[in-house]
mmCIF file of C-alpha atoms in Angstrom:
data_model
loop_
_atom_site.group_PDB
_atom_site.id
_atom_site.type_symbol
_atom_site.label_atom_id
_atom_site.label_comp_id
_atom_site.label_asym_id
_atom_site.label_seq_id
_atom_site.Cartn_x
_atom_site.Cartn_y
_atom_site.Cartn_z
ATOM 1 C CA MET T 1 95.561 106.004 129.718
ATOM 2 C CA LYS T 2 99.286 106.520 129.270
ATOM 3 C CA PRO T 3 100.418 108.454 126.180
ATOM 4 C CA ILE T 4 101.225 106.190 123.250
ATOM 5 C CA PHE T 5 103.810 108.348 121.496
ATOM 6 C CA PHE T 6 106.327 110.767 122.928
ATOM 7 C CA LEU T 7 109.897 109.760 122.233
ATOM 8 C CA ILE T 8 112.038 111.806 119.867
ATOM 9 C CA PRO T 9 115.597 111.181 118.684
ATOM 10 C CA ALA T 10 118.204 111.984 121.331
ATOM 11 C CA VAL T 11 120.046 114.392 119.020
ATOM 12 C CA GLN T 12 117.318 116.522 117.466
ATOM 13 C CA ALA T 13 118.356 119.169 114.925
ATOM 14 C CA GLY T 14 114.889 120.376 113.976
ATOM 15 C CA THR T 15 111.505 120.731 115.650
ATOM 16 C CA VAL T 16 109.200 117.709 115.692
ATOM 17 C CA ILE T 17 105.724 118.807 114.573
ATOM 18 C CA TRP T 18 104.174 115.337 114.381
ATOM 19 C CA ASN T 19 105.491 112.317 116.268
ATOM 20 C CA GLY T 20 104.591 108.769 115.253
ATOM 21 C CA ILE T 21 107.352 107.057 117.236
ATOM 22 C CA PHE T 22 106.287 104.227 119.541
ATOM 23 C CA ASN T 23 107.362 104.287 123.190
ATOM 24 C CA GLU T 24 107.847 101.448 125.685
ATOM 25 C CA THR T 25 104.164 101.376 126.689
ATOM 26 C CA SER T 26 102.691 101.404 123.170
ATOM 27 C CA THR T 27 100.355 98.523 122.291
ATOM 28 C CA VAL T 28 98.281 97.410 119.333
ATOM 29 C CA ASP T 29 95.175 97.712 121.519
ATOM 30 C CA GLN T 30 95.837 101.445 121.827
ATOM 31 C CA LEU T 31 95.960 101.807 118.046
ATOM 32 C CA ASP T 32 92.694 99.889 117.848
ATOM 33 C CA GLU T 33 90.976 102.497 120.053
ATOM 34 C CA TRP T 34 90.995 104.987 117.176
ATOM 35 C CA SER T 35 87.773 105.546 115.217
ATOM 36 C CA TRP T 36 86.154 108.449 113.383
ATOM 37 C CA SER T 37 84.110 109.112 116.527
ATOM 38 C CA ASN T 38 87.097 108.617 118.861
ATOM 39 C CA GLN T 39 90.106 110.232 117.182
ATOM 40 C CA VAL T 40 92.779 109.467 119.776
ATOM 41 C CA GLY T 41 96.517 108.871 119.557
ATOM 42 C CA ALA T 42 98.974 109.769 116.814
ATOM 43 C CA TYR T 43 97.537 107.560 114.062
ATOM 44 C CA GLN T 44 94.308 107.004 112.201
ATOM 45 C CA TRP T 45 93.714 103.273 111.715
ATOM 46 C CA TYR T 46 91.069 102.416 109.150
ATOM 47 C CA ILE T 47 92.843 101.238 105.972
ATOM 48 C CA HIS T 48 93.100 97.486 106.421
ATOM 49 C CA GLY T 49 91.383 94.193 105.701
ATOM 50 C CA SER T 50 88.675 92.230 107.453
ATOM 51 C CA GLU T 51 90.764 90.500 110.130
ATOM 52 C CA LYS T 52 91.337 91.849 113.638
ATOM 53 C CA THR T 53 93.945 94.567 114.139
ATOM 54 C CA ASN T 54 96.526 92.230 115.682
ATOM 55 C CA HIS T 55 96.485 90.189 112.465
ATOM 56 C CA TYR T 56 97.903 93.178 110.576
ATOM 57 C CA LEU T 57 99.847 95.049 113.275
ATOM 58 C CA GLU T 58 102.303 94.114 116.017
ATOM 59 C CA VAL T 59 104.230 96.523 118.261
ATOM 60 C CA SER T 60 107.409 95.272 119.960
ATOM 61 C CA PRO T 61 110.981 96.319 120.887
ATOM 62 C CA ASP T 62 112.180 93.515 118.595
ATOM 63 C CA LEU T 63 110.654 95.242 115.581
ATOM 64 C CA LYS T 64 112.502 98.581 115.671
ATOM 65 C CA ASN T 65 115.785 99.704 114.177
ATOM 66 C CA PRO T 66 118.189 98.852 117.031
ATOM 67 C CA ALA T 67 120.161 102.015 116.247
ATOM 68 C CA SER T 68 117.159 104.226 116.999
ATOM 69 C CA LYS T 69 115.957 105.557 120.342
ATOM 70 C CA ASP T 70 112.408 104.314 119.729
ATOM 71 C CA GLY T 71 110.898 102.208 122.467
ATOM 72 C CA LYS T 72 109.294 99.884 119.927
ATOM 73 C CA GLY T 73 108.820 99.326 116.215
ATOM 74 C CA ILE T 74 105.795 98.044 114.331
ATOM 75 C CA ARG T 75 105.124 95.123 112.009
ATOM 76 C CA MET T 76 102.610 95.875 109.258
ATOM 77 C CA THR T 77 101.343 92.826 107.385
ATOM 78 C CA ILE T 78 99.553 92.535 104.060
ATOM 79 C CA ASP T 79 98.060 89.324 102.742
ATOM 80 C CA GLU T 80 95.097 88.230 100.680
ATOM 81 C CA THR T 81 92.680 89.314 103.444
ATOM 82 C CA ALA T 82 93.972 92.906 103.351
ATOM 83 C CA SER T 83 91.473 94.287 100.861
ATOM 84 C CA TRP T 84 90.023 97.588 102.103
ATOM 85 C CA ASN T 85 86.423 98.380 101.106
ATOM 86 C CA GLY T 86 86.434 95.654 98.453
ATOM 87 C CA GLN T 87 89.377 97.071 96.505
ATOM 88 C CA THR T 88 91.590 94.746 94.450
ATOM 89 C CA MET T 89 94.662 96.243 96.134
ATOM 90 C CA MET T 90 95.969 94.815 99.410
ATOM 91 C CA ARG T 91 96.531 97.564 102.007
ATOM 92 C CA THR T 92 97.702 98.041 105.580
ATOM 93 C CA GLU T 93 98.281 101.722 106.334
ATOM 94 C CA LEU T 94 98.381 104.182 109.217
ATOM 95 C CA ILE T 95 97.662 107.895 108.728
ATOM 96 C CA PRO T 96 98.802 110.809 110.929
ATOM 97 C CA GLN T 97 96.107 111.876 113.398
ATOM 98 C CA THR T 98 96.964 115.522 113.972
ATOM 99 C CA THR T 99 95.785 119.114 113.899
ATOM 100 C CA SER T 100 99.315 120.312 113.073
ATOM 101 C CA ASP T 101 100.104 121.772 109.657
ATOM 102 C CA LEU T 102 102.181 119.144 107.854
ATOM 103 C CA GLY T 103 101.952 120.866 104.479
ATOM 104 C CA SER T 104 103.657 124.277 104.692
ATOM 105 C CA GLY T 105 107.236 125.456 104.290
ATOM 106 C CA THR T 106 110.003 122.859 104.158
ATOM 107 C CA LEU T 107 109.444 119.713 106.199
ATOM 108 C CA PHE T 108 111.254 116.404 106.665
ATOM 109 C CA TYR T 109 109.153 113.239 106.760
ATOM 110 C CA HIS T 110 111.237 110.554 108.525
ATOM 111 C CA PHE T 111 110.825 106.775 108.591
ATOM 112 C CA SER T 112 112.869 103.568 108.637
ATOM 113 C CA LEU T 113 111.855 100.399 106.825
ATOM 114 C CA GLN T 114 112.881 96.740 106.941
ATOM 115 C CA THR T 115 111.834 93.352 105.562
ATOM 116 C CA ARG T 116 112.945 89.940 106.818
ATOM 117 C CA GLU T 117 113.483 86.453 105.428
ATOM 118 C CA LYS T 118 110.161 85.289 106.868
ATOM 119 C CA ASN T 119 107.187 86.594 104.854
ATOM 120 C CA PRO T 120 109.261 88.658 102.391
ATOM 121 C CA PRO T 121 107.589 90.975 99.855
ATOM 122 C CA ASN T 122 106.584 89.605 96.474
ATOM 123 C CA ALA T 123 108.880 91.279 93.942
ATOM 124 C CA LYS T 124 106.586 90.361 91.049
ATOM 125 C CA ILE T 125 103.905 92.788 92.240
ATOM 126 C CA GLU T 126 104.235 96.576 92.487
ATOM 127 C CA HIS T 127 104.095 98.051 95.992
ATOM 128 C CA GLN T 128 103.552 101.687 96.935
ATOM 129 C CA ILE T 129 105.050 102.644 100.288
ATOM 130 C CA ALA T 130 105.044 105.790 102.458
ATOM 131 C CA PHE T 131 102.995 107.651 99.873
ATOM 132 C CA PHE T 132 100.774 110.720 99.817
ATOM 133 C CA GLU T 133 97.252 110.609 98.422
ATOM 134 C CA SER T 134 98.335 112.383 95.222
ATOM 135 C CA HIS T 135 101.468 110.174 94.966
ATOM 136 C CA PHE T 136 103.736 113.179 94.371
ATOM 137 C CA THR T 137 106.421 111.234 96.216
ATOM 138 C CA GLU T 138 106.632 107.658 97.481
ATOM 139 C CA LEU T 139 108.727 104.533 97.577
ATOM 140 C CA GLN T 140 107.931 101.670 95.238
ATOM 141 C CA PHE T 141 109.046 98.064 95.249
ATOM 142 C CA GLY T 142 108.636 95.250 92.742
ATOM 143 C CA GLY T 143 106.564 95.028 89.610
ATOM 144 C CA SER T 144 108.560 96.120 86.570
ATOM 145 C CA GLU T 145 111.753 96.387 88.663
ATOM 146 C CA PRO T 146 112.739 94.140 91.616
ATOM 147 C CA THR T 147 114.241 97.092 93.512
ATOM 148 C CA LEU T 148 113.233 99.606 96.166
ATOM 149 C CA ARG T 149 112.781 102.905 94.323
ATOM 150 C CA TRP T 150 112.202 106.532 95.269
ATOM 151 C CA MET T 151 109.590 108.136 93.059
ATOM 152 C CA ALA T 152 108.909 111.861 92.721
ATOM 153 C CA GLY T 153 106.951 113.650 90.048
ATOM 154 C CA GLY T 154 106.037 110.271 88.568
ATOM 155 C CA LYS T 155 109.638 109.210 87.865
ATOM 156 C CA SER T 156 112.262 107.084 89.618
ATOM 157 C CA HIS T 157 115.252 109.065 90.907
ATOM 158 C CA TRP T 158 117.024 106.513 93.141
ATOM 159 C CA ASP T 159 116.943 102.776 93.749
ATOM 160 C CA THR T 160 118.590 100.041 95.781
ATOM 161 C CA ASP T 161 118.287 96.314 96.292
ATOM 162 C CA LEU T 162 115.897 95.469 99.122
ATOM 163 C CA LYS T 163 117.850 93.065 101.330
ATOM 164 C CA ALA T 164 116.217 91.097 104.133
ATOM 165 C CA GLY T 165 117.331 92.189 107.598
ATOM 166 C CA VAL T 166 118.690 95.590 106.521
ATOM 167 C CA TRP T 167 117.169 98.759 107.960
ATOM 168 C CA TYR T 168 116.699 101.461 105.325
ATOM 169 C CA ASN T 169 116.351 104.961 106.790
ATOM 170 C CA PHE T 170 114.688 107.771 104.852
ATOM 171 C CA ALA T 171 113.536 111.357 105.041
ATOM 172 C CA TYR T 172 111.529 113.124 102.367
ATOM 173 C CA GLU T 173 112.641 116.759 102.204
ATOM 174 C CA ILE T 174 109.506 118.477 100.940
ATOM 175 C CA ASP T 175 109.413 122.159 100.023
ATOM 176 C CA PHE T 176 105.694 122.811 99.831
ATOM 177 C CA SER T 177 106.195 126.420 98.726
ATOM 178 C CA GLY T 178 108.870 125.672 96.115
ATOM 179 C CA GLN T 179 107.101 122.519 94.882
ATOM 180 C CA THR T 180 110.170 120.280 95.166
ATOM 181 C CA VAL T 181 111.136 117.037 96.887
ATOM 182 C CA ALA T 182 114.528 115.573 97.812
ATOM 183 C CA LEU T 183 115.440 112.290 99.477
ATOM 184 C CA TRP T 184 117.768 111.580 102.375
ATOM 185 C CA ALA T 185 118.749 107.946 102.905
ATOM 186 C CA SER T 186 121.052 105.605 104.835
ATOM 187 C CA GLU T 187 121.265 102.031 106.080
ATOM 188 C CA GLY T 188 121.472 100.597 109.586
ATOM 189 C CA ALA T 189 122.962 103.057 112.073
ATOM 190 C CA LYS T 190 124.492 105.404 109.485
ATOM 191 C CA PRO T 191 123.380 109.050 109.447
ATOM 192 C CA LEU T 192 121.153 110.236 106.643
ATOM 193 C CA ALA T 193 122.788 111.690 103.532
ATOM 194 C CA ARG T 194 121.049 113.567 100.731
ATOM 195 C CA VAL T 195 120.575 111.623 97.509
ATOM 196 C CA GLY T 196 121.740 113.663 94.516
ATOM 197 C CA ASP T 197 122.495 117.365 94.275
ATOM 198 C CA ASP T 198 119.179 118.801 93.161
ATOM 199 C CA ALA T 199 115.637 118.552 94.444
ATOM 200 C CA VAL T 200 112.980 117.219 92.078
ATOM 201 C CA SER T 201 109.958 119.189 90.900
ATOM 202 C CA ALA T 202 106.672 117.749 92.152
ATOM 203 C CA ALA T 203 103.121 118.888 92.829
ATOM 204 C CA THR T 204 103.613 118.885 96.594
ATOM 205 C CA GLU T 205 100.404 118.960 98.616
ATOM 206 C CA THR T 206 98.859 117.409 101.705
ATOM 207 C CA ASN T 207 95.894 118.053 103.964
ATOM 208 C CA SER T 208 98.143 116.917 106.865
ATOM 209 C CA GLN T 209 96.206 113.643 107.142
ATOM 210 C CA ASP T 210 96.999 111.836 103.892
ATOM 211 C CA TRP T 211 100.521 110.494 104.347
ATOM 212 C CA HIS T 212 100.130 106.713 104.202
ATOM 213 C CA VAL T 213 102.552 105.043 106.616
ATOM 214 C CA GLY T 214 102.317 101.505 105.323
ATOM 215 C CA GLU T 215 102.178 99.558 102.123
ATOM 216 C CA LEU T 216 99.766 99.095 99.237
ATOM 217 C CA ARG T 217 100.213 96.043 96.989
ATOM 218 C CA LEU T 218 98.685 96.135 93.517
ATOM 219 C CA ASP T 219 97.354 92.580 93.345
ATOM 220 C CA ASN T 220 94.536 93.762 91.062
ATOM 221 C CA GLY T 221 92.641 90.521 91.456
ATOM 222 C CA ALA T 222 95.575 88.174 90.850
ATOM 223 C CA ALA T 223 95.936 85.307 93.324
ATOM 224 C CA GLY T 224 99.151 84.291 95.048
ATOM 225 C CA GLY T 225 100.426 87.596 96.403
ATOM 226 C CA GLY T 226 101.158 85.882 99.688
ATOM 227 C CA VAL T 227 101.816 87.098 103.222
ATOM 228 C CA GLU T 228 104.257 89.989 103.626
ATOM 229 C CA ASP T 229 105.681 91.573 106.767
ATOM 230 C CA TRP T 230 107.074 95.104 106.652
ATOM 231 C CA PHE T 231 108.719 96.670 109.698
ATOM 232 C CA TRP T 232 108.670 100.395 110.492
ATOM 233 C CA SER T 233 110.603 102.542 112.948
ATOM 234 C CA GLY T 234 111.428 106.203 113.588
ATOM 235 C CA VAL T 235 108.349 107.783 111.997
ATOM 236 C CA TYR T 236 107.995 111.537 112.559
ATOM 237 C CA VAL T 237 107.862 114.906 110.789
ATOM 238 C CA GLU T 238 110.139 117.829 111.616
ATOM 239 C CA SER T 239 110.709 121.414 110.517
ATOM 240 C CA GLY T 240 113.894 123.486 110.553
ATOM 241 C CA GLU T 241 117.174 121.602 110.207
ATOM 242 C CA ILE T 242 117.126 117.917 109.370
ATOM 243 C CA THR T 243 118.068 115.394 112.044
ATOM 244 C CA LYS T 244 120.558 113.106 110.314
ATOM 245 C CA GLU T 245 120.970 110.631 113.167
ATOM 246 C CA VAL T 246 118.657 107.622 113.123
#
């Protein structure tokens, strides 16, 4: 079987220690091969609803940030079938499948995110996006505020309007030794720029397999959350200097 993931940005400042970027040969069927007894590829795929994988995931060149060097991007869908293990939250999430240490020193967790006019997110319901199990840092959307927000240490430190068709590029700068987090952000093809002057204190920790690449919607039993499509591109983790180019 051909490797699923191997591309890295053309101008790489740091060292990629986990690569979740999709190449030209990547398919949803390859993601579906993962199981606890067959831990293959770059992603664990078990947090999802009762439908088949291709109901929740699609991999295509049309789904990536066109400014990136990825071969393909991925659509991740949540709807009212996306309850995992009977939870009242709707979830579609990928997890790094790796033996690398993603929780020491200072690391940069990269990803790009987009929504579109078709199947937009429901701003009335809180979403948690690109989060760690302990939620020391994450993006949130909707609920009490109809914005896309960066959360760290349980507080919001940055926000923007979530506009359909716009690619939002991010990198979490996580100092696992110093227990701080900072955010780098940009839109479209623009290089990443650090948000604010100071990093934020947070209880930084990971077992290297608990970064949730995807979205969790807090329906909590309420009907009418609807179908939502979220698009992801440029997902990887690097050490050393940050790569600012998308």
